[in-house]
Short mmCIF file of N, CA and C in Angstrom, two decimals:
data_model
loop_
_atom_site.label_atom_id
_atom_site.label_comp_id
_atom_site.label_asym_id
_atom_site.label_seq_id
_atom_site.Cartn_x
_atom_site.Cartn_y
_atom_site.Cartn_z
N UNK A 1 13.46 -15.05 60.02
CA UNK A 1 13.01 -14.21 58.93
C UNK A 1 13.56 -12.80 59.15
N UNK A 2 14.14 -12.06 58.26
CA UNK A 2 14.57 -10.79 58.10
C UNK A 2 13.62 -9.60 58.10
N UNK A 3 13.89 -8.80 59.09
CA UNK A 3 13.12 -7.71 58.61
C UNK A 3 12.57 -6.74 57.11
N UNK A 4 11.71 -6.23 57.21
CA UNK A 4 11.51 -5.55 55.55
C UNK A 4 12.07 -4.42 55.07
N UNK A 5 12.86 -4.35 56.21
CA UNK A 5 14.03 -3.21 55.98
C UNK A 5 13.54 -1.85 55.96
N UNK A 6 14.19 -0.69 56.47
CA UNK A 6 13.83 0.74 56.28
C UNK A 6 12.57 1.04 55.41
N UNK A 7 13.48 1.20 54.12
CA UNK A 7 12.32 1.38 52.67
C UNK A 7 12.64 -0.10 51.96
N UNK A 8 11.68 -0.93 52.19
CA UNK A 8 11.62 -1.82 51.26
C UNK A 8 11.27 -1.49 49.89
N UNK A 9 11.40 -2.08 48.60
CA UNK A 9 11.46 -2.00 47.18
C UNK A 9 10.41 -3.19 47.05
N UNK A 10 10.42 -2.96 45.76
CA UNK A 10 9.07 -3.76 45.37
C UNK A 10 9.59 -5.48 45.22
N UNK A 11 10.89 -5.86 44.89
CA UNK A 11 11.73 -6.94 44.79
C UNK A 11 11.44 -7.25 45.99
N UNK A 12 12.06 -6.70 47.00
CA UNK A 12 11.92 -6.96 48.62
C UNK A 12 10.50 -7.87 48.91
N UNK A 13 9.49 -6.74 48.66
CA UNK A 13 8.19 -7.76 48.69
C UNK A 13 7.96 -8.68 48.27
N UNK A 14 8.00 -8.80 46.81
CA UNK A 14 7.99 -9.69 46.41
C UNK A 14 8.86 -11.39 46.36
N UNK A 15 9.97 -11.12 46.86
CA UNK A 15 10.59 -11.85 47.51
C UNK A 15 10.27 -12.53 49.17
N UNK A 16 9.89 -11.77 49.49
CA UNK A 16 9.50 -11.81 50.78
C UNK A 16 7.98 -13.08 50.54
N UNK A 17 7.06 -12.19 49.95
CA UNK A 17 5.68 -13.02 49.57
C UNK A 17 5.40 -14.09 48.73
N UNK A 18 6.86 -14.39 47.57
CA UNK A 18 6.62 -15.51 46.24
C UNK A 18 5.45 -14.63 45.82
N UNK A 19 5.28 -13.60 45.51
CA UNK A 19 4.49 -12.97 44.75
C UNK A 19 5.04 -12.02 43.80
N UNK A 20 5.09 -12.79 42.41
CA UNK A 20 6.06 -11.72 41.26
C UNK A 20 4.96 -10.94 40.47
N UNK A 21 5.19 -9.44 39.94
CA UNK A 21 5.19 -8.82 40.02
C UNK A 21 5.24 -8.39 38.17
N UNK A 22 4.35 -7.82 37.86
CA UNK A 22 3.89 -7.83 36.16
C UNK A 22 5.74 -7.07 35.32
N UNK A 23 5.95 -7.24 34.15
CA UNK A 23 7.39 -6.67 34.03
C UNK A 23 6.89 -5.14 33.66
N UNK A 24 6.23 -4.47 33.74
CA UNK A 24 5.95 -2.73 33.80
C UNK A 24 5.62 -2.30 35.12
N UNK A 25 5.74 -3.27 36.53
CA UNK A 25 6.27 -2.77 37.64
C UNK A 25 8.10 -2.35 37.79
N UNK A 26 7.90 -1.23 38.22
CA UNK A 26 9.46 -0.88 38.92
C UNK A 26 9.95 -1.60 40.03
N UNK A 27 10.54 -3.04 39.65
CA UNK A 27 10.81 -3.51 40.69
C UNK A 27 11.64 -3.13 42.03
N UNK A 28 12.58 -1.99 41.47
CA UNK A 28 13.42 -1.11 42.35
C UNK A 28 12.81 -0.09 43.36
N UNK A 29 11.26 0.21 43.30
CA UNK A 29 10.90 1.54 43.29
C UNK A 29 10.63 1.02 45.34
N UNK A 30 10.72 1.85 45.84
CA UNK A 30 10.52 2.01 47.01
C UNK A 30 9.21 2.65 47.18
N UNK A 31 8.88 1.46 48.67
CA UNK A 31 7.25 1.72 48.60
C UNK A 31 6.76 3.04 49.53
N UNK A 32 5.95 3.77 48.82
CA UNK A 32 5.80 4.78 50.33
C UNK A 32 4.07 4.22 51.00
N UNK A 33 4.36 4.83 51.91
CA UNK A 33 3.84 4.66 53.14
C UNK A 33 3.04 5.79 53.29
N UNK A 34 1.01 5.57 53.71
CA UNK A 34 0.58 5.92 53.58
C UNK A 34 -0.70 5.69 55.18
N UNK A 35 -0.35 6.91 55.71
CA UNK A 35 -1.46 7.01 56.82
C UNK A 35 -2.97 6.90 57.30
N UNK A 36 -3.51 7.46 55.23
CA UNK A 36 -4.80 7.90 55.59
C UNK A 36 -4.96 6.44 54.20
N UNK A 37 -6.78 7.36 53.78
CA UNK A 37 -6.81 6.17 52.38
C UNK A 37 -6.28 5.90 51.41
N UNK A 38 -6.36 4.61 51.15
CA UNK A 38 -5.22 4.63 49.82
C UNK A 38 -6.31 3.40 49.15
N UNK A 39 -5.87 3.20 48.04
CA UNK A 39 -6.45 2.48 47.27
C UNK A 39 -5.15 2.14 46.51
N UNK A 40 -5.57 0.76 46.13
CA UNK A 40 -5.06 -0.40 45.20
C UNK A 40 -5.52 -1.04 44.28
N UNK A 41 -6.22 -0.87 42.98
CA UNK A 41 -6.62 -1.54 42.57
C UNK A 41 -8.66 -1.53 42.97
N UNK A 42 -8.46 -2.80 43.13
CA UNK A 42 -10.32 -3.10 43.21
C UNK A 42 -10.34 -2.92 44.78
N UNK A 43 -9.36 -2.38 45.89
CA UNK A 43 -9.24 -2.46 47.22
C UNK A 43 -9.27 -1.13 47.50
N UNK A 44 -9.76 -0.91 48.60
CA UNK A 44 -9.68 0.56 49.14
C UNK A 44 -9.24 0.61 51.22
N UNK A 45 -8.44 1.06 51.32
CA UNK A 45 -7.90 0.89 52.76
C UNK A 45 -8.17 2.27 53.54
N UNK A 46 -9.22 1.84 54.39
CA UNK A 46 -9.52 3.02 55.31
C UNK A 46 -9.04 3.45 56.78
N UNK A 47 -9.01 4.02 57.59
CA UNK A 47 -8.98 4.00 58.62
C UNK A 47 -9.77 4.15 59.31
N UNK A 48 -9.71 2.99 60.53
CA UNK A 48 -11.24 2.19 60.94
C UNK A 48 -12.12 2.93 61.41
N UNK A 49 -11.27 4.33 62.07
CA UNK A 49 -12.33 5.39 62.62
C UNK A 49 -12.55 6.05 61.60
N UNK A 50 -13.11 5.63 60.62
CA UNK A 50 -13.55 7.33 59.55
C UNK A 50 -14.97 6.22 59.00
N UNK A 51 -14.94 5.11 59.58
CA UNK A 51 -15.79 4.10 59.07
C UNK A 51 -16.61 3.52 59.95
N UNK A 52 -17.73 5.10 60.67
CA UNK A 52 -18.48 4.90 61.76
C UNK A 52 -19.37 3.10 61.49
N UNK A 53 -19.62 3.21 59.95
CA UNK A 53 -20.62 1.78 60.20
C UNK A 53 -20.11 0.68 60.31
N UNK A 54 -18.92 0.36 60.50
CA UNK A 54 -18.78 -1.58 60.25
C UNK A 54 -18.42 -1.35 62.11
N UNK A 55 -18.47 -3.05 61.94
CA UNK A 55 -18.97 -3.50 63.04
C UNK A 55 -17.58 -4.89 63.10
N UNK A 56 -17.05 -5.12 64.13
CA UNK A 56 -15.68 -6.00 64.23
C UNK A 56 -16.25 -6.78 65.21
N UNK A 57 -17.02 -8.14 65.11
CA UNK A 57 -17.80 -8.57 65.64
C UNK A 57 -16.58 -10.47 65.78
N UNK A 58 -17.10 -10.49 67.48
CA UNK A 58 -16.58 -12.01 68.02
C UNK A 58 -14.95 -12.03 67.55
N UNK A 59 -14.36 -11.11 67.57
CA UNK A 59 -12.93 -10.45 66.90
C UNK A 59 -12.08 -12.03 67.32
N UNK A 60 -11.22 -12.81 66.47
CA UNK A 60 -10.12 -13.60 66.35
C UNK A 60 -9.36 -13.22 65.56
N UNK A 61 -8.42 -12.31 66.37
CA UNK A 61 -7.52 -11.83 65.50
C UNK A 61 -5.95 -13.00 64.92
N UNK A 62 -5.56 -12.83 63.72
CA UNK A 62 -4.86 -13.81 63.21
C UNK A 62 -3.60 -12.99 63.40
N UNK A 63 -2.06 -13.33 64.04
CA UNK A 63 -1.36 -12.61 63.24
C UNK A 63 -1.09 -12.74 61.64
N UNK A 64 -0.39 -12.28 61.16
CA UNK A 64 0.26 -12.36 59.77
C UNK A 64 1.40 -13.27 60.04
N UNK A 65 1.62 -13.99 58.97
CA UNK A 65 2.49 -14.99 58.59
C UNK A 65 3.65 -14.64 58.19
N UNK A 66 4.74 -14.31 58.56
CA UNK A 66 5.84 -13.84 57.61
C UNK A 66 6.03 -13.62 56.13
N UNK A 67 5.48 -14.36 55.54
CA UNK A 67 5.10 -14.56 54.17
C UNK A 67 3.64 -13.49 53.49
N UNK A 68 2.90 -13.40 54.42
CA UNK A 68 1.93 -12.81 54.60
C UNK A 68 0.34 -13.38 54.58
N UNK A 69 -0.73 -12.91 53.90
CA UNK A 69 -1.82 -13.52 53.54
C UNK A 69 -2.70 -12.96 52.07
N UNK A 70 -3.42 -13.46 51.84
CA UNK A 70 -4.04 -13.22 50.49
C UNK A 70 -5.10 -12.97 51.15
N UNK A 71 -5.45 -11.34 50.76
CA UNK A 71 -6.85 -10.81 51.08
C UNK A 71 -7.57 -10.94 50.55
N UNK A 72 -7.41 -10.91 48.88
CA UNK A 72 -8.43 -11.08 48.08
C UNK A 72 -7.76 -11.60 46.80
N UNK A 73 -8.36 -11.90 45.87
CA UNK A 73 -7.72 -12.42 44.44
C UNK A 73 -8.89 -11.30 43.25
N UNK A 74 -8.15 -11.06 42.17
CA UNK A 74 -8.97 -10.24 41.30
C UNK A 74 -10.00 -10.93 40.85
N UNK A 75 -10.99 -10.42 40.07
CA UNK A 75 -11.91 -11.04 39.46
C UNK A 75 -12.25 -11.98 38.44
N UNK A 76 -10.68 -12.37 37.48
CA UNK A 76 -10.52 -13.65 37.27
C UNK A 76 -9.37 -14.53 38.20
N UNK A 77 -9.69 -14.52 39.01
CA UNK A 77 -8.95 -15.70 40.12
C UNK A 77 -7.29 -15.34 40.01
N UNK A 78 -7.01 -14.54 39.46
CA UNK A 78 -5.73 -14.27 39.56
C UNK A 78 -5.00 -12.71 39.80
N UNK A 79 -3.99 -12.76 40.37
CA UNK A 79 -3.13 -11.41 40.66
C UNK A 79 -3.87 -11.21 42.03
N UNK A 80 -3.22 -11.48 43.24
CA UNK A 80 -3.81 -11.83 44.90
C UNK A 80 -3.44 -10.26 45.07
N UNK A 81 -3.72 -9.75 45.85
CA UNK A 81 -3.22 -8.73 46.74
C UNK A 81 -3.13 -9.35 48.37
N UNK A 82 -1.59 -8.64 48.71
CA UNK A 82 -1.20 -9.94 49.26
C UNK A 82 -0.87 -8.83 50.98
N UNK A 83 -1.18 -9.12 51.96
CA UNK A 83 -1.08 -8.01 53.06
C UNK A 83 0.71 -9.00 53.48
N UNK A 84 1.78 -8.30 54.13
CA UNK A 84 2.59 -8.77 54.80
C UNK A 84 3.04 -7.43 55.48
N UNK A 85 3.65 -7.78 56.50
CA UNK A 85 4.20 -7.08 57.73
C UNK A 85 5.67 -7.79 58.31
N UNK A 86 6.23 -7.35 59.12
CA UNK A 86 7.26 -7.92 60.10
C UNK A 86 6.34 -8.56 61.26
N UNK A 87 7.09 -9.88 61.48
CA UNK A 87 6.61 -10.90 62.57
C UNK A 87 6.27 -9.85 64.23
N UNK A 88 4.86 -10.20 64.05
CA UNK A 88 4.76 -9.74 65.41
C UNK A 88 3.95 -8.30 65.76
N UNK A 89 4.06 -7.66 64.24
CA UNK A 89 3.70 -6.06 64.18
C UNK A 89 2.27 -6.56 63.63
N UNK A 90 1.72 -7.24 62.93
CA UNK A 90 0.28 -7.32 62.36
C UNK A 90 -0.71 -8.24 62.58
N UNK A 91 -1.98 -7.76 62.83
CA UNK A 91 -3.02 -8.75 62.92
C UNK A 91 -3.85 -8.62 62.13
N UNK A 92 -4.82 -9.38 62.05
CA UNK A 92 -5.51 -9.21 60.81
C UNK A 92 -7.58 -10.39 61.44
N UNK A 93 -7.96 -9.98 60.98
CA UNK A 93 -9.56 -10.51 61.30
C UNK A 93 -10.55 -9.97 60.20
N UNK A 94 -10.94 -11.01 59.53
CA UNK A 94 -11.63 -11.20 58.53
C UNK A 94 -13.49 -11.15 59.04
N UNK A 95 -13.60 -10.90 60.21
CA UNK A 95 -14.77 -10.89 60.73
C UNK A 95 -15.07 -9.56 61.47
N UNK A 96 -15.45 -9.10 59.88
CA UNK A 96 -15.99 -7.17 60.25
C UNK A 96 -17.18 -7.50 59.01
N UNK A 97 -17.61 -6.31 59.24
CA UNK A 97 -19.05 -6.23 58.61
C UNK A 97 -19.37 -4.79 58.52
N UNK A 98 -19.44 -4.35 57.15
CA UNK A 98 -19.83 -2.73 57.00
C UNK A 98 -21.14 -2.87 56.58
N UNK A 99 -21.80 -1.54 56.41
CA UNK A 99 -22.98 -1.56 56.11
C UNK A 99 -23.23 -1.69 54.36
N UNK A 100 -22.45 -1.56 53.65
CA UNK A 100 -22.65 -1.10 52.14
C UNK A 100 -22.00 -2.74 51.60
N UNK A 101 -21.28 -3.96 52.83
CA UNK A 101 -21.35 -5.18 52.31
C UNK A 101 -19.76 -5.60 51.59
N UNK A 102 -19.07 -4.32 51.72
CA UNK A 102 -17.47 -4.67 50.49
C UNK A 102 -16.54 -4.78 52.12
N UNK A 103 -16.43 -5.23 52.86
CA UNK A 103 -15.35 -5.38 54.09
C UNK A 103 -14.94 -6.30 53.43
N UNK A 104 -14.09 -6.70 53.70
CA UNK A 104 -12.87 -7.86 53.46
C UNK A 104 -12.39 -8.91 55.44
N UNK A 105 -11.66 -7.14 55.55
CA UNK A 105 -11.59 -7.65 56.81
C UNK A 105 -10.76 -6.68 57.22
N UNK A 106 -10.15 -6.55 58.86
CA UNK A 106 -9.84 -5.21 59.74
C UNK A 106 -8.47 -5.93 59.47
N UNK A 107 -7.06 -4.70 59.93
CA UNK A 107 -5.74 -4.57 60.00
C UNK A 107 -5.11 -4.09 61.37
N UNK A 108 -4.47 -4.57 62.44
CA UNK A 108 -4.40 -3.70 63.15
C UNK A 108 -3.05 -3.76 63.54
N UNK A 109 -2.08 -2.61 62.94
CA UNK A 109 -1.09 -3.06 63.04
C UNK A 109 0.05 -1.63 63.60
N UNK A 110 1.21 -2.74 64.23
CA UNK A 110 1.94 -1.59 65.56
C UNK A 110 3.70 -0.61 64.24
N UNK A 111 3.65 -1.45 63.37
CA UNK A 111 4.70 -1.10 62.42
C UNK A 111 4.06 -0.86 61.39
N UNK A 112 5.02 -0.67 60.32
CA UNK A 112 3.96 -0.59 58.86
C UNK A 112 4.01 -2.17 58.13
N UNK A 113 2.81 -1.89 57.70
CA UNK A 113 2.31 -3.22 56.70
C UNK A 113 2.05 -2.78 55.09
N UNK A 114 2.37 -3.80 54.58
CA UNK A 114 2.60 -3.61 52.87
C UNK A 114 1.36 -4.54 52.63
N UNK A 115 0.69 -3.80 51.53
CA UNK A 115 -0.18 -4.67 50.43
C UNK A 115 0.72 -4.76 49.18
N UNK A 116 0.66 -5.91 48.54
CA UNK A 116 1.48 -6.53 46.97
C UNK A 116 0.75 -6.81 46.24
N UNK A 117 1.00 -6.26 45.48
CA UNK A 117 -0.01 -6.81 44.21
C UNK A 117 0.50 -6.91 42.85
N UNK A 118 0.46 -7.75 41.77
CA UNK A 118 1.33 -8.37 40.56
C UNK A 118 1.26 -6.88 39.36
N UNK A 119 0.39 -6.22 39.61
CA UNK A 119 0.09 -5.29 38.59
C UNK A 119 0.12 -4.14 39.34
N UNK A 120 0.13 -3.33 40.59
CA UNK A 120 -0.13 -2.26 41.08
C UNK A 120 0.97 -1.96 41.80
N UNK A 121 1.96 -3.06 42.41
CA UNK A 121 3.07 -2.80 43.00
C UNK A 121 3.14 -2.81 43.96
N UNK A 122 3.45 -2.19 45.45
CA UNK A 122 3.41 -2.48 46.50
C UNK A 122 2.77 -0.94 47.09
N UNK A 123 1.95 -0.87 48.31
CA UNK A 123 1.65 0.81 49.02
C UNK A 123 1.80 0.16 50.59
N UNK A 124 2.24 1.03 51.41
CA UNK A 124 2.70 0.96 52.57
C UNK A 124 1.16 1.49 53.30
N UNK A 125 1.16 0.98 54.34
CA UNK A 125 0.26 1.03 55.48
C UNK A 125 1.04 1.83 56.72
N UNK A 126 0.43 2.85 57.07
CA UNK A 126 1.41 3.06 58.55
C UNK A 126 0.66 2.71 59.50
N UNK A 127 1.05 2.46 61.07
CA UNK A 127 0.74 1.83 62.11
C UNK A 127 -0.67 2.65 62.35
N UNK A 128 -1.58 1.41 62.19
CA UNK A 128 -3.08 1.53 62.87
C UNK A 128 -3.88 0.45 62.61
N UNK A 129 -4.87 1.04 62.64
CA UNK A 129 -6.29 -0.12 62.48
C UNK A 129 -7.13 0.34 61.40
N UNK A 130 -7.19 -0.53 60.36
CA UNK A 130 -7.84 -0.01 59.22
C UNK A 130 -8.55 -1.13 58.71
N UNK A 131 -9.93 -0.56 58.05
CA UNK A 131 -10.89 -1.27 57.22
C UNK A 131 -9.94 -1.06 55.46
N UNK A 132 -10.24 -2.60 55.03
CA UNK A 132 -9.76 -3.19 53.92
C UNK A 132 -10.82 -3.64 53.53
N UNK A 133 -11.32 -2.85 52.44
CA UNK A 133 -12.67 -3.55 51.44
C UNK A 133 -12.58 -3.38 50.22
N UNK A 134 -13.49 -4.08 49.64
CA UNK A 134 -13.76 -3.75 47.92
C UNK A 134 -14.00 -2.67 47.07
N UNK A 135 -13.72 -1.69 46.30
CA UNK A 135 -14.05 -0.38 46.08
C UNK A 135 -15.28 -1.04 44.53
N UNK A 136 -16.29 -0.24 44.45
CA UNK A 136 -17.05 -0.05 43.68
C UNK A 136 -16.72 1.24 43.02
N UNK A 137 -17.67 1.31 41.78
CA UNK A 137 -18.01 2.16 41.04
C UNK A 137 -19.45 2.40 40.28
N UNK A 138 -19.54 4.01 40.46
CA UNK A 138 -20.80 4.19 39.60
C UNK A 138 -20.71 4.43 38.19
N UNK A 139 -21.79 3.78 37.32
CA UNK A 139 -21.91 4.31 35.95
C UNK A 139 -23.27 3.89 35.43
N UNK A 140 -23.43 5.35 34.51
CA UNK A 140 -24.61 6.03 33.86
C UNK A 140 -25.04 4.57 32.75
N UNK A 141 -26.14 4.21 32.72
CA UNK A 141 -26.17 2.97 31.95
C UNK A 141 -27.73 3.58 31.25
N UNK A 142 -27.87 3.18 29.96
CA UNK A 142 -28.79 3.66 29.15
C UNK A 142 -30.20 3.60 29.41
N UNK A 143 -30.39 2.20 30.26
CA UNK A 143 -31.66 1.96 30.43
C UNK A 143 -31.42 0.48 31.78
N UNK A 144 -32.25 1.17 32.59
CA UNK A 144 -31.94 -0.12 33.78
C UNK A 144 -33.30 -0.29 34.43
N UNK A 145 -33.86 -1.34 33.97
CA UNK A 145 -35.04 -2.15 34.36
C UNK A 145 -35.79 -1.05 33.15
N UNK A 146 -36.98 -0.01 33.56
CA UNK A 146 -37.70 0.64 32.94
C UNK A 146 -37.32 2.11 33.16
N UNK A 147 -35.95 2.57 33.76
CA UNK A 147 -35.74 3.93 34.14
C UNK A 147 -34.55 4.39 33.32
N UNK A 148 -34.78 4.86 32.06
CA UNK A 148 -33.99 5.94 31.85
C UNK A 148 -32.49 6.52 31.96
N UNK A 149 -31.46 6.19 31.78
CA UNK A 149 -30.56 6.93 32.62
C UNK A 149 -29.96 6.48 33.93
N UNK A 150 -30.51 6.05 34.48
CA UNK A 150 -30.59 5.20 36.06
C UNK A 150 -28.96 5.04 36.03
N UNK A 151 -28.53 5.43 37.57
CA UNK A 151 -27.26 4.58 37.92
C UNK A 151 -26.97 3.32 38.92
N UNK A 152 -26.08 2.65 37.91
CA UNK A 152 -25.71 1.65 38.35
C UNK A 152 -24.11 1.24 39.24
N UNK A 153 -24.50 0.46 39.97
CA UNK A 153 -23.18 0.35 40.83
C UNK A 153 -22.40 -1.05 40.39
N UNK A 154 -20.98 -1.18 40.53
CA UNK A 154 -20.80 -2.34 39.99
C UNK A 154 -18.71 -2.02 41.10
N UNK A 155 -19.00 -3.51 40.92
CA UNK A 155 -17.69 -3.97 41.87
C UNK A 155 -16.09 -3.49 41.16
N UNK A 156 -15.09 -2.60 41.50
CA UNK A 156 -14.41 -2.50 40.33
C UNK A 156 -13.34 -3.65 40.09
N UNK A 157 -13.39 -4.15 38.97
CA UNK A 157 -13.22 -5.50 38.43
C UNK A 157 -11.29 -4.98 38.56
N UNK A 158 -10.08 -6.21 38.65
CA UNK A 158 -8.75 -5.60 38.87
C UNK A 158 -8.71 -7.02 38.20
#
């Protein structure tokens, strides 16, 4: 398997993963690479130390597959966001646990790692260990149970 090259492009990934890519992605566009949080979609990528509460418990770490893995799928079963790396640079363990319940699972990786996704395109990971979870959202809802105004939290749907 070939490396992902310098600046991989969004083709690159997607080639790399069999994961194509909506036609109002720039398939040309080169992915940058991002140290701190980034978000994707319904995903939010932290770095593991800024995320005193989860807990990386009985750790089996997996590497990544050349091809990569499917972290999650959107909320109608389709468009994966898809983690891949170069052979050897990434691990990955699905057995973390935050306190607020959206972990997915930990990253811990020595090169950079790409998330893919069919509608959002590709964002670069740089070398570390990062929490990968679900991002929520709040909104003002008219009336919830008997309160007024009340806010509500809800999963953001991708």
């Amino acid at each position: 398997m070939t490396s992902l090259f310098v600046d991989p492009t969004v083709s690159d990934l997607s080639d790399r993963t069999g994961v194509d890519v909506l036609a109002h992605v720039d398939r040309e566009a080169t992915i940058p690479v991002i140290a701190g949080i980034q978000a994707q979609g319904d995903l939010i990528v932290i770095p593991l130390d800024l995320v005193p509460e989860v807990s990386v418990f009985n750790v089996r770490w997996t590497e990544l597959p050349p091809t990569g893995i499917e972290v999650v799928r959107g909320g109608s079963g389709a468009n994966p966001h898809v983690l891949v790396a170069d052979p050897g640079s990434c691990r990955w363990t699905s057995r973390v646990r935050d306190s607020e319940g959206l972990a997915l699972g930990c990253l811990d990786t020595s090169g950079i790692a790409y998330l893919l996704h069919p509608e959002h395109g590709g964002s670069g990971i740089a070398p570390g260990r990062y929490l990968i979870r679900r991002q929520r959202e709040r909104a003002a809802t008219a009336w919830h149970g008997s309160i007024p105004g009340r806010l509500s939290t809800a999963l953001v749907a991708d």
